[in-house]
PDB file of C-alpha atoms and ligand atoms in Angstrom:
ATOM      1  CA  UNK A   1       2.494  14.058  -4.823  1.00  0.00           C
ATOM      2  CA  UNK A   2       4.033  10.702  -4.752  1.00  0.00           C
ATOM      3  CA  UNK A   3       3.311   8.393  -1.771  1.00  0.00           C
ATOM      4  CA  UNK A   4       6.180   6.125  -0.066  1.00  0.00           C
ATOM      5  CA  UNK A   5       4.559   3.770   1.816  1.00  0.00           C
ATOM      6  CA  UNK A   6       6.180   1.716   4.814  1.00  0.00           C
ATOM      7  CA  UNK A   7       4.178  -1.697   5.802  1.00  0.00           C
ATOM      8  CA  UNK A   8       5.941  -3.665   8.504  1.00  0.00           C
ATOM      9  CA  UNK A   9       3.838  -6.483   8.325  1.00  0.00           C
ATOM     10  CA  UNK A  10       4.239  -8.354  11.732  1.00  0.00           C
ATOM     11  CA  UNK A  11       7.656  -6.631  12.914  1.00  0.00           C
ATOM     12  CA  UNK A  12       8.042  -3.995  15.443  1.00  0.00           C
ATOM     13  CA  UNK A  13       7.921  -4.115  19.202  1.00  0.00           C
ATOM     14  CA  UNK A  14       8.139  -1.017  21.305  1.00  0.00           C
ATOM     15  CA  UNK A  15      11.665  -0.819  20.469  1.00  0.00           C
ATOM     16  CA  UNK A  16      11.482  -0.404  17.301  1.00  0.00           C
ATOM     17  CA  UNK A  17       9.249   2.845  17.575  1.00  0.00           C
ATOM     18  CA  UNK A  18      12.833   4.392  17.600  1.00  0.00           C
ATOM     19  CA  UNK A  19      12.869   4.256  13.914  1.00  0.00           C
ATOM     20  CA  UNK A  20      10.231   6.051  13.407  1.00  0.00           C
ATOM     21  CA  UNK A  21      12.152   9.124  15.382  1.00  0.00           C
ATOM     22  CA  UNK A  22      14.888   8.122  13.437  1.00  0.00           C
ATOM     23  CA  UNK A  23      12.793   8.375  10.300  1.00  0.00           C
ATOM     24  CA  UNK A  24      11.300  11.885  11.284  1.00  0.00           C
ATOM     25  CA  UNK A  25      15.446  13.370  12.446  1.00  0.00           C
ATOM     26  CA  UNK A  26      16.147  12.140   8.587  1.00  0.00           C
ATOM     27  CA  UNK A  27      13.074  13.496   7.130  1.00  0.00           C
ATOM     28  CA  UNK A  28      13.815  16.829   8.903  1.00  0.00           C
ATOM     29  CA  UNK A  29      16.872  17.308   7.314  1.00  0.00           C
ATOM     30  CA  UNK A  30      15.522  16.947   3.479  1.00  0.00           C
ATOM     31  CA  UNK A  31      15.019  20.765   2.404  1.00  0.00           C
ATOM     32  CA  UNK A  32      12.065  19.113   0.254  1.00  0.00           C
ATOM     33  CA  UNK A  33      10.352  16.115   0.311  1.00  0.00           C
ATOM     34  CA  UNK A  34       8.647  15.495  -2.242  1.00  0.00           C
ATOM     35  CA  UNK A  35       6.275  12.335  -1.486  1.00  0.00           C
ATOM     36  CA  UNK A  36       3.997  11.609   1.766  1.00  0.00           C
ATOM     37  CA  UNK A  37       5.385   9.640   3.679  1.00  0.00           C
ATOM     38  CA  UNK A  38       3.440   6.971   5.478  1.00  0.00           C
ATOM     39  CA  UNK A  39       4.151   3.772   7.951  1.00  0.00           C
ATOM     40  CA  UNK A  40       1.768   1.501   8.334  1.00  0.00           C
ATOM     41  CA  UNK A  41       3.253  -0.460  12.208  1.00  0.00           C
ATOM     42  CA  UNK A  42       1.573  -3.675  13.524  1.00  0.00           C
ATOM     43  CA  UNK A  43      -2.052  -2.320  15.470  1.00  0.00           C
ATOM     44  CA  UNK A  44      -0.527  -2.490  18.706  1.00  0.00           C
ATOM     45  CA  UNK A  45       2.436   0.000  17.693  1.00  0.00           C
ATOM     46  CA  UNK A  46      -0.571   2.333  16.342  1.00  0.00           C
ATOM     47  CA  UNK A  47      -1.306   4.641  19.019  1.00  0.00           C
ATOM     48  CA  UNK A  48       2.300   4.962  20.126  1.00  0.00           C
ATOM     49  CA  UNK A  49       3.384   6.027  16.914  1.00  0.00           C
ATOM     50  CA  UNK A  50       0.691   8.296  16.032  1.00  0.00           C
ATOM     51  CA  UNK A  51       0.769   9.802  19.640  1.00  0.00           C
ATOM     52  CA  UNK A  52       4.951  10.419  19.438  1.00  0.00           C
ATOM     53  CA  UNK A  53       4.556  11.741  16.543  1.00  0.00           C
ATOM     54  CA  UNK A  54       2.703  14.547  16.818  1.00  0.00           C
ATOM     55  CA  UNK A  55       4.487  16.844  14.866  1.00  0.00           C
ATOM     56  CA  UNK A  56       5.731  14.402  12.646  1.00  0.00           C
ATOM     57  CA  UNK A  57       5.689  14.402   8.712  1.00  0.00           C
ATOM     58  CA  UNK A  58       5.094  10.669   8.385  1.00  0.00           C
ATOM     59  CA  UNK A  59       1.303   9.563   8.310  1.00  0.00           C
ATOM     60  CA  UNK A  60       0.314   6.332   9.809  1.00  0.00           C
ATOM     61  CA  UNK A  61      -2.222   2.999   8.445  1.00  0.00           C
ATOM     62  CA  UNK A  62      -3.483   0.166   9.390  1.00  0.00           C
ATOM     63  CA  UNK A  63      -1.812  -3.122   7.733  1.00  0.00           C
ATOM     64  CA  UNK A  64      -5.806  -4.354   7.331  1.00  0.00           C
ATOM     65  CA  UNK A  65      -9.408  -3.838   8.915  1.00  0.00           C
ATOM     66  CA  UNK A  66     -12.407  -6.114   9.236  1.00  0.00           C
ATOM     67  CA  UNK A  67     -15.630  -5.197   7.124  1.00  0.00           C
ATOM     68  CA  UNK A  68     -17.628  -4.818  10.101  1.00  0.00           C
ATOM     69  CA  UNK A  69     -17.402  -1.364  12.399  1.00  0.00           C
ATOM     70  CA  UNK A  70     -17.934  -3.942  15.668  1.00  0.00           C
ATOM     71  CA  UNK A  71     -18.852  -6.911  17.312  1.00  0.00           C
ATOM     72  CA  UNK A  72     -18.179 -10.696  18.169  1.00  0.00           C
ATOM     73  CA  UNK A  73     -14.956 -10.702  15.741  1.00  0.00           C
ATOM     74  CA  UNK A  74     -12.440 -12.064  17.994  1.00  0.00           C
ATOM     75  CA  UNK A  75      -9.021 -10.902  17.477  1.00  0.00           C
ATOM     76  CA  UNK A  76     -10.289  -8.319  14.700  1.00  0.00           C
ATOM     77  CA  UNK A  77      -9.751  -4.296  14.358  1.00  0.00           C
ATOM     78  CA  UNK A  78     -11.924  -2.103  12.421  1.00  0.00           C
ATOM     79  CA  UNK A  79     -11.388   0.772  10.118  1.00  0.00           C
ATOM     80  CA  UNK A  80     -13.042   2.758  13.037  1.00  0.00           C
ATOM     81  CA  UNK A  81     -10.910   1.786  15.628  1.00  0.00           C
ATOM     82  CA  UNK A  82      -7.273   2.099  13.155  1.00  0.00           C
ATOM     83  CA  UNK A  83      -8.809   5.851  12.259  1.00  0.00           C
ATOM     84  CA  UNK A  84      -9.495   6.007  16.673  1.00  0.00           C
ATOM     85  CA  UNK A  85      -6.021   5.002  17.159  1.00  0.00           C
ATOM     86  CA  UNK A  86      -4.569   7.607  14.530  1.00  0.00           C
ATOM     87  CA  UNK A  87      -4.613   6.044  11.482  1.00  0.00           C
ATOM     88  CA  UNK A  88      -4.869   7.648   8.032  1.00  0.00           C
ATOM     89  CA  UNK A  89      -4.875   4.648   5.620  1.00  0.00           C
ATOM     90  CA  UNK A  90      -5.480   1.338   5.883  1.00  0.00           C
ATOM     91  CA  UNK A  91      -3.704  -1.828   3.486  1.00  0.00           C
ATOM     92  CA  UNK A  92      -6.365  -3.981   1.697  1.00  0.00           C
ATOM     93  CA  UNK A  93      -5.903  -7.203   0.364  1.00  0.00           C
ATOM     94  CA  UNK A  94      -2.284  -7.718   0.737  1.00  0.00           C
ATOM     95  CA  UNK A  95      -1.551 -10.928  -0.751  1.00  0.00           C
ATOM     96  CA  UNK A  96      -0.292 -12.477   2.760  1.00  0.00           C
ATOM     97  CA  UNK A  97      -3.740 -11.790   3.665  1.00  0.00           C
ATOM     98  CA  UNK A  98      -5.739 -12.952   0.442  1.00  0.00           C
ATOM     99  CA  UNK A  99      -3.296 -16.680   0.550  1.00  0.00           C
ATOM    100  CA  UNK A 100      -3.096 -17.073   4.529  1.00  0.00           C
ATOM    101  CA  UNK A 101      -6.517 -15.646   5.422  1.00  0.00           C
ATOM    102  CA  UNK A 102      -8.043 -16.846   2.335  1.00  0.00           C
ATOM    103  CA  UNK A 103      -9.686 -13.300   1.401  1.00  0.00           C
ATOM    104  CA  UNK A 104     -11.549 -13.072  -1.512  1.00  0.00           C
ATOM    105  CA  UNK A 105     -11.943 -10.316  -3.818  1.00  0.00           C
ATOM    106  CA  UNK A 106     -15.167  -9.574  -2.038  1.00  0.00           C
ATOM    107  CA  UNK A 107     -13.966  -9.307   1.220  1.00  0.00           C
ATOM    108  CA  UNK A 108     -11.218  -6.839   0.062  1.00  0.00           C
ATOM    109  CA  UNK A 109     -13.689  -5.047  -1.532  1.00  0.00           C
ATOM    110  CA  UNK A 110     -16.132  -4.597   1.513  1.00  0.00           C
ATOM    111  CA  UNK A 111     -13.103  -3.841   3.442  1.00  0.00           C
ATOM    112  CA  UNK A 112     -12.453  -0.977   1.183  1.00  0.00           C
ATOM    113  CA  UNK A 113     -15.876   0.395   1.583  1.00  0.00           C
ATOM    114  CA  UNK A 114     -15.396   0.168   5.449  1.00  0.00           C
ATOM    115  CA  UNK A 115     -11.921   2.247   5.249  1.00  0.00           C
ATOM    116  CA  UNK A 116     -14.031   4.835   3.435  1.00  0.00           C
ATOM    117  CA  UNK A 117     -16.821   4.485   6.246  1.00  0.00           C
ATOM    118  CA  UNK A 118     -14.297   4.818   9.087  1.00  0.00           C
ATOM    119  CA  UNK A 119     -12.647   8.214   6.993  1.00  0.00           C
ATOM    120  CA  UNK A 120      -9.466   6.021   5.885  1.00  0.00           C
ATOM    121  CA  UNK A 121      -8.005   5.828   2.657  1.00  0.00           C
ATOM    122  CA  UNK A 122      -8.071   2.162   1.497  1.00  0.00           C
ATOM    123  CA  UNK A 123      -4.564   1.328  -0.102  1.00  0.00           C
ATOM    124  CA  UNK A 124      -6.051  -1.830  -2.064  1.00  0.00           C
ATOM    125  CA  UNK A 125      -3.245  -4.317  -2.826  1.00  0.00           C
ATOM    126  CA  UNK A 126      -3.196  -6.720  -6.700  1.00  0.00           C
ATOM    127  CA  UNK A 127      -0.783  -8.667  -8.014  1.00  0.00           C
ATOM    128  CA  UNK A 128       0.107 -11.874  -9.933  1.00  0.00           C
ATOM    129  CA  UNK A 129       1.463 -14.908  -8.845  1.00  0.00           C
ATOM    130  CA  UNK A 130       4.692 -16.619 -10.299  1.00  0.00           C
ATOM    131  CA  UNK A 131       2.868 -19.117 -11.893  1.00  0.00           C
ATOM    132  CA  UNK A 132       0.396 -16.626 -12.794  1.00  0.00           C
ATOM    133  CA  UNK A 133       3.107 -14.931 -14.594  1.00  0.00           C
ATOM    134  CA  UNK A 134       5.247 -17.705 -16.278  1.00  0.00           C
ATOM    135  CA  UNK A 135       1.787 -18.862 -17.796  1.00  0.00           C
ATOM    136  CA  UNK A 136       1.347 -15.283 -19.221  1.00  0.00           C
ATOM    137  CA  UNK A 137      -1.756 -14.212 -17.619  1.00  0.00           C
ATOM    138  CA  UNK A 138      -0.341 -11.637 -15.388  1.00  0.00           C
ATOM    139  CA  UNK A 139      -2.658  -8.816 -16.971  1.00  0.00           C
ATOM    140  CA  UNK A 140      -5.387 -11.376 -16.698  1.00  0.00           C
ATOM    141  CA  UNK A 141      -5.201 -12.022 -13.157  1.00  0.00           C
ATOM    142  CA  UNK A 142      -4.358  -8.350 -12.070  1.00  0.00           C
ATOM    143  CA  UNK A 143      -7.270  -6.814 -13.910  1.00  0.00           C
ATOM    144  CA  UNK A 144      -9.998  -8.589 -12.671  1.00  0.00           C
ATOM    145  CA  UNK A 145      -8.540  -9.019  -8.900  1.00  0.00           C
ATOM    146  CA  UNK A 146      -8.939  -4.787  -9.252  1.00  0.00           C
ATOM    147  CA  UNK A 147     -11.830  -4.983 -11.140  1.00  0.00           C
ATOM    148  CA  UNK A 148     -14.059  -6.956  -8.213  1.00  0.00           C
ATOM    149  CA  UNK A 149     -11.756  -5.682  -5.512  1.00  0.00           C
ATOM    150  CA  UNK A 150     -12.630  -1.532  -5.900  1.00  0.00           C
ATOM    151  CA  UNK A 151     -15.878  -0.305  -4.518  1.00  0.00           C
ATOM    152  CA  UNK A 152     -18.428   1.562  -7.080  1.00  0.00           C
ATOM    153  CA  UNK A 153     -17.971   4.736  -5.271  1.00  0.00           C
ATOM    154  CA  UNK A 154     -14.038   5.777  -4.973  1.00  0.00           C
ATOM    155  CA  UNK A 155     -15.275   9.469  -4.501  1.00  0.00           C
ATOM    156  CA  UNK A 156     -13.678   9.329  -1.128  1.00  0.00           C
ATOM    157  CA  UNK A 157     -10.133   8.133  -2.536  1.00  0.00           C
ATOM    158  CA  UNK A 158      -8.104   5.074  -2.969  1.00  0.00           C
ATOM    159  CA  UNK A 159      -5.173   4.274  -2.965  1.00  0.00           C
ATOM    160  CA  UNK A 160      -4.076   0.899  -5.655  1.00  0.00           C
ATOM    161  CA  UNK A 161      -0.871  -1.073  -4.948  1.00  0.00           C
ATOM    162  CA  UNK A 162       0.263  -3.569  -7.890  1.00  0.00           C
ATOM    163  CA  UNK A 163       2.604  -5.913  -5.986  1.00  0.00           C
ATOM    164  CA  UNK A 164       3.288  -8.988  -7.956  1.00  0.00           C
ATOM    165  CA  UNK A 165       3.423 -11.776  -5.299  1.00  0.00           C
ATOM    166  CA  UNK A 166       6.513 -13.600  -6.690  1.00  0.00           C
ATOM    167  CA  UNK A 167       8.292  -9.918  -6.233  1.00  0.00           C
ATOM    168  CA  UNK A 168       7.210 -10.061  -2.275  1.00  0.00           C
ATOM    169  CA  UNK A 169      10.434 -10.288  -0.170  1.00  0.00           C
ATOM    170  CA  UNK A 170      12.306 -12.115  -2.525  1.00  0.00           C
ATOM    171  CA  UNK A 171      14.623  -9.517  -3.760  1.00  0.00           C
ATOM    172  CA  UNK A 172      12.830 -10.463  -7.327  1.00  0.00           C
ATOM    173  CA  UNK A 173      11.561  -7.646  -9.292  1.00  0.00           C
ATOM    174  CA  UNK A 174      10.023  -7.421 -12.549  1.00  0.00           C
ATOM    175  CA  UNK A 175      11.487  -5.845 -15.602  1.00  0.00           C
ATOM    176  CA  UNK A 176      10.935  -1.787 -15.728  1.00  0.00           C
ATOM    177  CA  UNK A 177       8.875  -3.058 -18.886  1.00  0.00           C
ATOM    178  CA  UNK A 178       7.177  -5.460 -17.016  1.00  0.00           C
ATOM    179  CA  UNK A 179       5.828  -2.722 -14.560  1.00  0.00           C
ATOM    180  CA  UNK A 180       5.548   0.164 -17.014  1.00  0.00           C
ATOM    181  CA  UNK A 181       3.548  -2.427 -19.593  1.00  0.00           C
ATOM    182  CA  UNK A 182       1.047  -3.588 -15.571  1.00  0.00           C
ATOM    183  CA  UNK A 183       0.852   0.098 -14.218  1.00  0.00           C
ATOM    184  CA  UNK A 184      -0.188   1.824 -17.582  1.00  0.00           C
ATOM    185  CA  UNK A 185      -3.103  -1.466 -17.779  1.00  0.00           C
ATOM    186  CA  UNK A 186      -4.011  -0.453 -14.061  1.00  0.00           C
ATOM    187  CA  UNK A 187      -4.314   2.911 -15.171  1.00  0.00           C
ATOM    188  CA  UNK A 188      -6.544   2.227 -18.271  1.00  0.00           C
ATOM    189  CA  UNK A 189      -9.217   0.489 -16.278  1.00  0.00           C
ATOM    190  CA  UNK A 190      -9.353   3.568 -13.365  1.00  0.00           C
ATOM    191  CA  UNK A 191      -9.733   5.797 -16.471  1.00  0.00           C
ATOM    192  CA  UNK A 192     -12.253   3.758 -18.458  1.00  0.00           C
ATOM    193  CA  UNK A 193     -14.406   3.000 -14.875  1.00  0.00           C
ATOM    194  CA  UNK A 194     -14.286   6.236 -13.044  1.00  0.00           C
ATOM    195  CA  UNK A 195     -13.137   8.830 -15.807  1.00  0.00           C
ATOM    196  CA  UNK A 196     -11.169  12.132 -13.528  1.00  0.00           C
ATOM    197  CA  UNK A 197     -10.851  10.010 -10.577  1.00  0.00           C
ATOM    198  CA  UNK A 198      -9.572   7.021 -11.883  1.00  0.00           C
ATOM    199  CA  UNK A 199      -7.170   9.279 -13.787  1.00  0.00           C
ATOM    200  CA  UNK A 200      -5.643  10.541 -10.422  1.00  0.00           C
ATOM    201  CA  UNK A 201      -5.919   7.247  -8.213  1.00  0.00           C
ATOM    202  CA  UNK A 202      -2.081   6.336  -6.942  1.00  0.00           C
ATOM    203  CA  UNK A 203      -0.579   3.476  -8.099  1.00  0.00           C
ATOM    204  CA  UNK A 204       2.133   1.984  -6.173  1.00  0.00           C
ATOM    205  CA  UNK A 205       4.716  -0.455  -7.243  1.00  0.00           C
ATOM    206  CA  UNK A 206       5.032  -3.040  -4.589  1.00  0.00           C
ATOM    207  CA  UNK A 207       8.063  -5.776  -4.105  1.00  0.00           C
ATOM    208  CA  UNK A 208      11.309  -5.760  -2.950  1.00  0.00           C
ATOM    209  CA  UNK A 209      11.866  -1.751  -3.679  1.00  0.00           C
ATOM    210  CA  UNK A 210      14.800  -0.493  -2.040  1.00  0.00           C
ATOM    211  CA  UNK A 211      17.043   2.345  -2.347  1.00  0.00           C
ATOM    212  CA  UNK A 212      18.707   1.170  -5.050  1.00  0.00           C
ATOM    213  CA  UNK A 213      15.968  -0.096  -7.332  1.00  0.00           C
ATOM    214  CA  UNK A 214      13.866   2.366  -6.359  1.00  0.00           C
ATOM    215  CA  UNK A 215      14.792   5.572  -8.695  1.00  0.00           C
ATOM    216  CA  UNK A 216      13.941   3.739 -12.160  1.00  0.00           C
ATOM    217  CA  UNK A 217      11.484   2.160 -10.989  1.00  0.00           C
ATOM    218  CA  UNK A 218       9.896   5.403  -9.763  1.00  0.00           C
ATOM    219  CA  UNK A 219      10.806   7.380 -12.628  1.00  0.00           C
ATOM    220  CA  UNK A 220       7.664   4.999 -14.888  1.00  0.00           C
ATOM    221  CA  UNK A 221       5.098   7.029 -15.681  1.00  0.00           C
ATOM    222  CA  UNK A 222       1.905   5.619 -13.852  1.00  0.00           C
ATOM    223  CA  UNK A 223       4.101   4.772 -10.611  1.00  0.00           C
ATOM    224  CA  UNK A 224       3.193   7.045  -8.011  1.00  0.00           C
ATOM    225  CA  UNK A 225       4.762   5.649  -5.353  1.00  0.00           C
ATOM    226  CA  UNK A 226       5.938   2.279  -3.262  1.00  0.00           C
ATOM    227  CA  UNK A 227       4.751   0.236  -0.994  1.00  0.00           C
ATOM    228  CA  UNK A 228       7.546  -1.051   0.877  1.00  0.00           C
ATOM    229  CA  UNK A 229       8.139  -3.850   3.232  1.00  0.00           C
ATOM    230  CA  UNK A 230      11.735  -4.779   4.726  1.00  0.00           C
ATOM    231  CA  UNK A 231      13.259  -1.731   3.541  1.00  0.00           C
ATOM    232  CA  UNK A 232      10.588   0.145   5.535  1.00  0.00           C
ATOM    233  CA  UNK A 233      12.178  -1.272   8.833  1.00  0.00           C
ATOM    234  CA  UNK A 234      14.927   0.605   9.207  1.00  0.00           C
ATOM    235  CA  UNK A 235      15.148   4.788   8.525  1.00  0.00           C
ATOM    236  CA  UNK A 236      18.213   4.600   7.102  1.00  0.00           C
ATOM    237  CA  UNK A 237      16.888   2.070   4.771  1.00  0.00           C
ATOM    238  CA  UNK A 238      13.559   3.982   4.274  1.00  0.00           C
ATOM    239  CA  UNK A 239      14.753   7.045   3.923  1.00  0.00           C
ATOM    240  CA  UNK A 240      16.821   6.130   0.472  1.00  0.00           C
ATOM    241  CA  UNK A 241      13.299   5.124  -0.755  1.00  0.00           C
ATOM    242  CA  UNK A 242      12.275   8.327   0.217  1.00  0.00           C
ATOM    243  CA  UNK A 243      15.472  10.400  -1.045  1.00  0.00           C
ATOM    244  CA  UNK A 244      15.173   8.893  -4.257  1.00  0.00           C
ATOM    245  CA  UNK A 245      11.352  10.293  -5.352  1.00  0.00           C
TER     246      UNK A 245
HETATM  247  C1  PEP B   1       4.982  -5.744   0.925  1.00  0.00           C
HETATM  248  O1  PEP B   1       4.847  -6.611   1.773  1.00  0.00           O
HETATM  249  O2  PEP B   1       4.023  -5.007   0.674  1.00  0.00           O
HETATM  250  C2  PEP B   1       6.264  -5.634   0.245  1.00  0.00           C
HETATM  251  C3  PEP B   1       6.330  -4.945  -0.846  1.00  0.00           C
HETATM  252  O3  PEP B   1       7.334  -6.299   0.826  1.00  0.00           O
HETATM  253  P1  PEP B   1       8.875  -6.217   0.371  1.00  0.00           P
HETATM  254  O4  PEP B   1       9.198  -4.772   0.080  1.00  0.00           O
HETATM  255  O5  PEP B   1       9.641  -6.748   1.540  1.00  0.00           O
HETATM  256  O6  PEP B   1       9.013  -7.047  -0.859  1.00  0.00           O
END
């Protein structure tokens, strides 16, 4: 089943829990979904959200996790206290978090491991930048990012989000081509490093999806899903994502 994926990066005070009601009143009235729906609020939204939301069909995540289960990490979560506050997933590697926190493939790759230690699904983020792109090495770039970012071991499931960093709340996407021609490499290397599983890892497509883009660019064969940003703030907004799976 395909996977819609909410990530409000730094957005969302109490307030704004609302939506996710919002989200659930739309969500009730589809006779079918047919993705999972998850939202992945800032940490301190975490527990209100998953405790509201009870019976809710939307899943929750973490936006990231440190490497470590505890200890003199100021300002830090771990996976173990995102999956003790409700969580299901966690983001990995976001590219807001590899430029401004200067994380390295490594780090997104022990962060993984500790998503899968904590029982969380790691949704590991790769993508290209725009120079990246213009200079043709887009493949290049994306390929080995995945290659050093995924643990050994993915018997415990991940989750792999292709989000081309020029594409990142811009309102920029890439050509259906452009995706179809990434998603189909992304999918080669799963296959050729981890056979069945790699075969059935999600891949999201990641940048500036809304409702309107987000049909064709669902309808590509190895795109199982989005990660969304700003059109994940608002149901009404979400829920066309959602609608359009
Ligand atoms: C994101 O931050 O993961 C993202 C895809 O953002 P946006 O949808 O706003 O481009």
């Amino acid at each position: 089943m395909p996977l819609i994926i909410g990530n409000w990066k730094m957005n969302g005070l109490i307030a704004q829990l609302s939506e996710i009601d919002n989200l659930d009143n739309e969500l009730s009235q589809i006779h079918h979904i047919k993705c999972h729906v998850v939202i992945c609020p800032p940490a301190t939204l975490l527990v209100s959200a998953t405790q509201n939301s009870e019976n809710s069909k939307v899943a929750f995540g973490g936006q990231d996790c440190h490497f470590e289960e505890k200890g003199a990490h100021t300002g830090d979560i771990s996976a173990e206290m995102l999956a003790n506050s409700g969580a299901q997933y966690v983001i990995v590697g976001h590219s807001e978090r590899r430029a401004d926190h200067d994380e390295t493939d490594e780090i997104v790759q022990n962060k993984a491991k500790a998503a899968f230690r904590a029982g969380l699904t790691p949704i590991i983020c790769v993508g290209e930048s725009e120079k990246e792109r213009k200079k043709g090495r887009a493949l290049e770039v994306v390929l080995s990012q995945l290659e050093k970012s995924i643990p050994d071991d993915i018997k415990k499931g991940i989750i792999v989000a292709y989000e081309p960093v020029w594409a990142i709340g811009t309102g920029l996407v890439p050509s259906i081509d452009d995706i179809d021609e990434m998603h189909l490499a992304i999918r080669k290397l799963l296959i050729k490093r981890f056979a069945d599983l790699g075969e059935k890892t999600p891949i999201l497509y990641g940048g500036s999806m809304k409702a309107s883009n987000a049909e064709e660019i669902l309808k590509i064969k190895d795109v199982n899903g989005g990660l969304v940003g700003g059109a994940s703030l608002k149901a009404a907004d979400f829920i066309g994502i959602i609608k359009a799976v």
